[in-house]
């Protein structure tokens, strides 16, 4: 039973380890986050406006439910970093002159806060500093309100507001090309002509405040000051991404340990029923001596606990180890002062209890059989196994079967439930592998759709203010620009029926070569001259279909409210947006030929020169390089993916090995007599291996396609569970993912097959003939 | 040691020649001498009964003759070929094509019917009879499609005999074929063995500790403590029907 216990141990280790890993990671990250939020006073509500006098603060403060208010000055700036020729942008935020923000306080990791009076000192966020190798004392330049300014880094900081930093509209965090800078309020106000004014406010609410009321009132208050976005913490990007990650962990923590626990219970059931079968006589003897059913039951329950104990211990140790590892991986992207690793004793107790309970449930049937046998009956050898001619044979194929194949068929059919569960077990291992490959495939597919099929520009240039379309000709004149197209982005709220969603309308050129809209089959569709195109997720969310009239509330300029027909729904995996013909959008805005920026196709040789140009163009607020975006997306995903793939492969191997090995060992112990008899009759080692391993091979081969199917469902479930307005994971599974899953399962099955084959080669032919089974 | 009276009545060709055969088992620290120098010939067509108490070495001898076990010393030749230095593959081939086995506990494949249990052997043999013919020889024509669990012990043993002889083996080695059966059923089984021996001329060696069975043999070989103590030819062979125990 040594090998089988080992196989069960593997599965229990995997189950307990993943359970503890996920739960402890969720707990640790939650605790770390909550502590950070609490100690560094993370705001509840965020307000953005164009410019408001400081006196508005009091009005905001007086909104019922508002606890604390802090006003800030915030802006997006271009950076000019020596030795780094790619476009870098940053968000610069003011820090109160006393250096003590009321809300969203800074955790200074290195150095000190910037001197509030000095307009050349900043604190930078840690990931940005790490990406560029910055230390306090280092310098770089920024274009602040159109002026090139050399800045000295005084400190490196973390903020609860920027646990995860992502440029607006970006697909993934990009620490090299986007950073957060904190500067003294006085200096920053001066630079932006914001003396006695602010353009950003953060606030906390009293616990009993009604959020929607507060938001509505704030919207009204800031409206005349160019308010363009009041949102709650749940919509704050860093918080949202973090919550999304927790959600993902939660989903994983529910799916994977459950799979393991079921597999472990099944394996224990098989092993225990076999053990009890072979110990019938001892059980009978014990009962004859006066042991009662409870004693016998407890004896075997103890055995079950003993069998899973090494797995429990190993699982707890591995779980803590994996949990710390996973926490560490998160910490590279999500920045907290430090990870507070927690493992509640309750989690261990739960892991132990769940494992033991499921193991006992799994073996209950066998235990019950052991306990209820009258001693006299148990003393007698078990009645010979009953076999039937199988259904397959009745179809006429039977005549073509050799006797060994017939043995396989009848054995499979005789224990249909066990066979079925073995198949399911192996299939689940296969599905686990597929689900890990799925993330890679889906991300690759998203990148391809987003950056190859849909957004074909090399560079995206954004203007500080809506600008005349004439700017396009200026851009086209620049050396290295092959092609340019304008776009107009307008923040807006869409309303349909009782539902509403705040996002933006992207106005693009009608015959755009660079920004293609794709229908649900990923074919490019041409943008109609009027009306709006929504992406499918938004369409579903709002309940609109093509032909419906959508209410559009523009959140910029004169804030017009219009009824716009929805012309089509398009596929978009990232973000949520509406698309319009740029001239139609201009019309809707009742503005001239205003544009917000341009998409460019550029000559790579001129890239460096172009960035320099854009840095020096005051109207250009930022530049995004598509190549960087793609590369970065892969970089950020890669590490996490690698870990998950590693864990999933480990899990899949342990399940596949556990199930196949156990089936093989049980089959061997049940049939060694039969196989020895065949050896005596002159069958070769290969021929008897065929009977045993052929059955396992057949089970494995049936399990693999079923595993593909379960894997597909599992991925569909995961994709659905993860879908949000930030991104939708496409249900794309590449052939090579299926192939790898099948290969891993086959390899694990082969390893257990080889071990059993080794045992088959050493059957004691003489021993088996002396005994009656 | 082999007396004149040990010569067979029907002096056929030598099938097995055993010379100074020894077998030592290591049981932990203790060495068990199962065979201590056995010399013996078995001739084609004869029926031999090996008699002896438990531990006398008769099963060990039969297992070595059948290619199931290897000797520690001495030689065994089967039709002039030495078995004692054959490798695993050669022994398997030897069992496959030349020897039929019958065991005390039948060793049938529970998932196969009587016919299929015989087919297990006929499928891999070189010159087999059909499973139906083999089962007819043991009088089981009516029970072709029954599974072992549906057959009595005697019937199961007759299926095992049919399986053993279906390949038309040169020798049939039977280890306590009636050991698990009552005397009436045992006699039916022995009748089947006797009939095979007479009709097919298969050299047959039957191990038993039941001295009463010796009456049906051409020769009776007594083993004790790893040695042949006596080989006696029966002047008159009894038919199994005349046996009693």
PDB file of C-alpha atoms in Angstrom, chain A residues 401-554:
ATOM      1  CA  UNK A 401     -11.825  -9.659 -29.529  1.00  0.00           C
ATOM      2  CA  UNK A 402      -8.910 -11.718 -28.271  1.00  0.00           C
ATOM      3  CA  UNK A 403      -9.344 -13.184 -24.804  1.00  0.00           C
ATOM      4  CA  UNK A 404      -7.067 -10.564 -23.177  1.00  0.00           C
ATOM      5  CA  UNK A 405      -9.128  -7.788 -24.787  1.00  0.00           C
ATOM      6  CA  UNK A 406     -12.274  -9.509 -23.588  1.00  0.00           C
ATOM      7  CA  UNK A 407     -10.860  -9.526 -20.050  1.00  0.00           C
ATOM      8  CA  UNK A 408     -10.274  -5.772 -20.329  1.00  0.00           C
ATOM      9  CA  UNK A 409     -13.785  -5.103 -21.588  1.00  0.00           C
ATOM     10  CA  UNK A 410     -15.437  -7.197 -18.900  1.00  0.00           C
ATOM     11  CA  UNK A 411     -13.395  -5.733 -16.090  1.00  0.00           C
ATOM     12  CA  UNK A 412     -14.244  -2.228 -17.178  1.00  0.00           C
ATOM     13  CA  UNK A 413     -17.897  -3.061 -17.416  1.00  0.00           C
ATOM     14  CA  UNK A 414     -18.003  -4.944 -14.152  1.00  0.00           C
ATOM     15  CA  UNK A 415     -16.992  -1.885 -12.102  1.00  0.00           C
ATOM     16  CA  UNK A 416     -18.698   0.855 -14.043  1.00  0.00           C
ATOM     17  CA  UNK A 417     -18.742   3.375 -11.220  1.00  0.00           C
ATOM     18  CA  UNK A 418     -15.121   2.943 -10.341  1.00  0.00           C
ATOM     19  CA  UNK A 419     -14.147   3.054 -14.012  1.00  0.00           C
ATOM     20  CA  UNK A 420     -16.284   6.133 -14.508  1.00  0.00           C
ATOM     21  CA  UNK A 421     -14.752   7.893 -11.515  1.00  0.00           C
ATOM     22  CA  UNK A 422     -11.253   6.999 -12.663  1.00  0.00           C
ATOM     23  CA  UNK A 423     -12.069   8.470 -16.050  1.00  0.00           C
ATOM     24  CA  UNK A 424     -13.473  11.596 -14.424  1.00  0.00           C
ATOM     25  CA  UNK A 425     -10.404  11.880 -12.192  1.00  0.00           C
ATOM     26  CA  UNK A 426      -7.996  11.729 -15.110  1.00  0.00           C
ATOM     27  CA  UNK A 427     -10.229  14.022 -17.158  1.00  0.00           C
ATOM     28  CA  UNK A 428     -10.156  16.562 -14.351  1.00  0.00           C
ATOM     29  CA  UNK A 429      -6.348  16.452 -14.348  1.00  0.00           C
ATOM     30  CA  UNK A 430      -6.442  17.135 -18.063  1.00  0.00           C
ATOM     31  CA  UNK A 431      -8.942  19.958 -17.538  1.00  0.00           C
ATOM     32  CA  UNK A 432      -6.736  21.535 -14.859  1.00  0.00           C
ATOM     33  CA  UNK A 433      -3.867  21.658 -17.330  1.00  0.00           C
ATOM     34  CA  UNK A 434      -6.108  23.188 -19.959  1.00  0.00           C
ATOM     35  CA  UNK A 435      -7.313  25.872 -17.585  1.00  0.00           C
ATOM     36  CA  UNK A 436      -3.723  26.909 -16.898  1.00  0.00           C
ATOM     37  CA  UNK A 437      -2.867  27.062 -20.590  1.00  0.00           C
ATOM     38  CA  UNK A 438      -6.079  28.886 -21.251  1.00  0.00           C
ATOM     39  CA  UNK A 439      -4.890  32.076 -19.549  1.00  0.00           C
ATOM     40  CA  UNK A 440      -1.863  32.214 -21.803  1.00  0.00           C
ATOM     41  CA  UNK A 441      -3.931  31.556 -24.905  1.00  0.00           C
ATOM     42  CA  UNK A 442      -6.588  34.043 -23.949  1.00  0.00           C
ATOM     43  CA  UNK A 443      -4.053  36.768 -23.225  1.00  0.00           C
ATOM     44  CA  UNK A 444      -2.225  36.109 -26.495  1.00  0.00           C
ATOM     45  CA  UNK A 445      -5.529  36.257 -28.296  1.00  0.00           C
ATOM     46  CA  UNK A 446      -6.538  39.484 -26.561  1.00  0.00           C
ATOM     47  CA  UNK A 447      -3.214  41.071 -27.436  1.00  0.00           C
ATOM     48  CA  UNK A 448      -3.592  39.947 -31.001  1.00  0.00           C
ATOM     49  CA  UNK A 449      -7.119  41.279 -31.329  1.00  0.00           C
ATOM     50  CA  UNK A 450      -6.350  44.487 -29.516  1.00  0.00           C
ATOM     51  CA  UNK A 451      -3.012  45.345 -31.054  1.00  0.00           C
ATOM     52  CA  UNK A 452      -2.779  43.501 -34.308  1.00  0.00           C
ATOM     53  CA  UNK A 453      -6.299  43.389 -35.631  1.00  0.00           C
ATOM     54  CA  UNK A 454      -7.844  46.411 -34.018  1.00  0.00           C
ATOM     55  CA  UNK A 455      -5.310  49.065 -33.022  1.00  0.00           C
ATOM     56  CA  UNK A 456      -2.712  49.136 -35.727  1.00  0.00           C
ATOM     57  CA  UNK A 457      -1.033  52.398 -34.870  1.00  0.00           C
ATOM     58  CA  UNK A 458       2.599  52.485 -33.778  1.00  0.00           C
ATOM     59  CA  UNK A 459       2.104  55.491 -31.598  1.00  0.00           C
ATOM     60  CA  UNK A 460      -0.733  57.328 -30.002  1.00  0.00           C
ATOM     61  CA  UNK A 461      -0.351  61.026 -29.307  1.00  0.00           C
ATOM     62  CA  UNK A 462      -2.759  62.779 -26.940  1.00  0.00           C
ATOM     63  CA  UNK A 463      -3.299  66.515 -26.813  1.00  0.00           C
ATOM     64  CA  UNK A 464      -3.731  68.465 -23.618  1.00  0.00           C
ATOM     65  CA  UNK A 465      -6.917  70.126 -24.879  1.00  0.00           C
ATOM     66  CA  UNK A 466      -9.253  69.414 -27.769  1.00  0.00           C
ATOM     67  CA  UNK A 467      -7.431  70.888 -30.714  1.00  0.00           C
ATOM     68  CA  UNK A 468      -8.286  71.799 -34.257  1.00  0.00           C
ATOM     69  CA  UNK A 469      -7.929  69.091 -36.812  1.00  0.00           C
ATOM     70  CA  UNK A 470      -5.252  71.212 -38.436  1.00  0.00           C
ATOM     71  CA  UNK A 471      -2.842  69.788 -35.852  1.00  0.00           C
ATOM     72  CA  UNK A 472      -2.939  66.649 -37.935  1.00  0.00           C
ATOM     73  CA  UNK A 473      -1.094  68.319 -40.789  1.00  0.00           C
ATOM     74  CA  UNK A 474       1.576  69.436 -38.376  1.00  0.00           C
ATOM     75  CA  UNK A 475       2.028  65.860 -37.204  1.00  0.00           C
ATOM     76  CA  UNK A 476       2.088  64.520 -40.726  1.00  0.00           C
ATOM     77  CA  UNK A 477       4.921  66.897 -41.546  1.00  0.00           C
ATOM     78  CA  UNK A 478       7.137  65.441 -38.841  1.00  0.00           C
ATOM     79  CA  UNK A 479       9.990  63.315 -40.183  1.00  0.00           C
ATOM     80  CA  UNK A 480       9.283  59.606 -39.679  1.00  0.00           C
ATOM     81  CA  UNK A 481       5.501  59.905 -39.634  1.00  0.00           C
ATOM     82  CA  UNK A 482       4.119  57.810 -42.464  1.00  0.00           C
ATOM     83  CA  UNK A 483       0.481  58.114 -41.718  1.00  0.00           C
ATOM     84  CA  UNK A 484      -1.680  59.900 -39.164  1.00  0.00           C
ATOM     85  CA  UNK A 485      -5.326  59.792 -38.184  1.00  0.00           C
ATOM     86  CA  UNK A 486      -7.089  61.872 -35.593  1.00  0.00           C
ATOM     87  CA  UNK A 487      -9.379  60.809 -32.808  1.00  0.00           C
ATOM     88  CA  UNK A 488     -11.673  62.613 -30.430  1.00  0.00           C
ATOM     89  CA  UNK A 489     -12.338  61.194 -26.984  1.00  0.00           C
ATOM     90  CA  UNK A 490     -15.222  62.518 -24.932  1.00  0.00           C
ATOM     91  CA  UNK A 491     -16.246  61.311 -21.480  1.00  0.00           C
ATOM     92  CA  UNK A 492     -19.917  60.391 -21.405  1.00  0.00           C
ATOM     93  CA  UNK A 493     -22.595  58.581 -19.499  1.00  0.00           C
ATOM     94  CA  UNK A 494     -24.771  56.150 -21.417  1.00  0.00           C
ATOM     95  CA  UNK A 495     -28.305  55.531 -20.252  1.00  0.00           C
ATOM     96  CA  UNK A 496     -30.775  52.996 -21.433  1.00  0.00           C
ATOM     97  CA  UNK A 497     -33.891  52.213 -19.461  1.00  0.00           C
ATOM     98  CA  UNK A 498     -32.935  52.072 -15.819  1.00  0.00           C
ATOM     99  CA  UNK A 499     -29.307  51.304 -16.481  1.00  0.00           C
ATOM    100  CA  UNK A 500     -26.444  53.679 -16.960  1.00  0.00           C
ATOM    101  CA  UNK A 501     -22.712  53.458 -17.443  1.00  0.00           C
ATOM    102  CA  UNK A 502     -20.026  56.115 -17.358  1.00  0.00           C
ATOM    103  CA  UNK A 503     -17.270  55.761 -19.930  1.00  0.00           C
ATOM    104  CA  UNK A 504     -16.112  57.580 -23.036  1.00  0.00           C
ATOM    105  CA  UNK A 505     -16.970  57.948 -26.694  1.00  0.00           C
ATOM    106  CA  UNK A 506     -14.089  57.503 -29.047  1.00  0.00           C
ATOM    107  CA  UNK A 507     -14.565  59.382 -32.291  1.00  0.00           C
ATOM    108  CA  UNK A 508     -12.435  57.905 -35.054  1.00  0.00           C
ATOM    109  CA  UNK A 509     -12.012  58.627 -38.716  1.00  0.00           C
ATOM    110  CA  UNK A 510     -14.613  56.932 -40.884  1.00  0.00           C
ATOM    111  CA  UNK A 511     -12.231  55.061 -43.165  1.00  0.00           C
ATOM    112  CA  UNK A 512      -9.670  54.525 -40.446  1.00  0.00           C
ATOM    113  CA  UNK A 513      -6.792  52.271 -41.382  1.00  0.00           C
ATOM    114  CA  UNK A 514      -5.415  52.266 -37.870  1.00  0.00           C
ATOM    115  CA  UNK A 515      -8.334  51.815 -35.567  1.00  0.00           C
ATOM    116  CA  UNK A 516     -10.580  49.061 -36.758  1.00  0.00           C
ATOM    117  CA  UNK A 517     -13.837  48.022 -35.223  1.00  0.00           C
ATOM    118  CA  UNK A 518     -14.392  44.303 -35.204  1.00  0.00           C
ATOM    119  CA  UNK A 519     -17.668  42.480 -35.172  1.00  0.00           C
ATOM    120  CA  UNK A 520     -18.148  39.432 -32.972  1.00  0.00           C
ATOM    121  CA  UNK A 521     -16.485  37.261 -35.638  1.00  0.00           C
ATOM    122  CA  UNK A 522     -13.509  39.646 -35.621  1.00  0.00           C
ATOM    123  CA  UNK A 523     -14.224  40.967 -39.100  1.00  0.00           C
ATOM    124  CA  UNK A 524     -13.614  44.681 -39.529  1.00  0.00           C
ATOM    125  CA  UNK A 525     -16.783  46.668 -39.878  1.00  0.00           C
ATOM    126  CA  UNK A 526     -16.970  50.145 -41.314  1.00  0.00           C
ATOM    127  CA  UNK A 527     -18.050  52.906 -39.023  1.00  0.00           C
ATOM    128  CA  UNK A 528     -21.434  54.323 -39.986  1.00  0.00           C
ATOM    129  CA  UNK A 529     -21.580  58.105 -40.614  1.00  0.00           C
ATOM    130  CA  UNK A 530     -24.012  58.606 -37.768  1.00  0.00           C
ATOM    131  CA  UNK A 531     -25.108  56.782 -34.679  1.00  0.00           C
ATOM    132  CA  UNK A 532     -22.978  55.022 -32.075  1.00  0.00           C
ATOM    133  CA  UNK A 533     -21.306  51.639 -31.926  1.00  0.00           C
ATOM    134  CA  UNK A 534     -20.977  49.987 -28.520  1.00  0.00           C
ATOM    135  CA  UNK A 535     -18.878  47.062 -27.518  1.00  0.00           C
ATOM    136  CA  UNK A 536     -20.758  43.863 -26.801  1.00  0.00           C
ATOM    137  CA  UNK A 537     -20.158  43.894 -23.053  1.00  0.00           C
ATOM    138  CA  UNK A 538     -21.591  47.377 -22.694  1.00  0.00           C
ATOM    139  CA  UNK A 539     -24.468  46.467 -24.972  1.00  0.00           C
ATOM    140  CA  UNK A 540     -25.317  43.519 -22.772  1.00  0.00           C
ATOM    141  CA  UNK A 541     -24.854  45.530 -19.608  1.00  0.00           C
ATOM    142  CA  UNK A 542     -27.218  48.247 -20.769  1.00  0.00           C
ATOM    143  CA  UNK A 543     -29.540  45.825 -22.487  1.00  0.00           C
ATOM    144  CA  UNK A 544     -29.343  47.625 -25.801  1.00  0.00           C
ATOM    145  CA  UNK A 545     -29.399  46.121 -29.237  1.00  0.00           C
ATOM    146  CA  UNK A 546     -28.669  47.610 -32.623  1.00  0.00           C
ATOM    147  CA  UNK A 547     -31.525  49.939 -33.509  1.00  0.00           C
ATOM    148  CA  UNK A 548     -32.220  51.077 -29.946  1.00  0.00           C
ATOM    149  CA  UNK A 549     -31.974  54.736 -29.013  1.00  0.00           C
ATOM    150  CA  UNK A 550     -29.343  55.386 -26.378  1.00  0.00           C
ATOM    151  CA  UNK A 551     -29.278  58.432 -24.130  1.00  0.00           C
ATOM    152  CA  UNK A 552     -25.809  59.957 -24.162  1.00  0.00           C
ATOM    153  CA  UNK A 553     -24.871  62.495 -21.496  1.00  0.00           C
ATOM    154  CA  UNK A 554     -21.599  64.105 -22.461  1.00  0.00           C
TER     155      UNK A 554
END
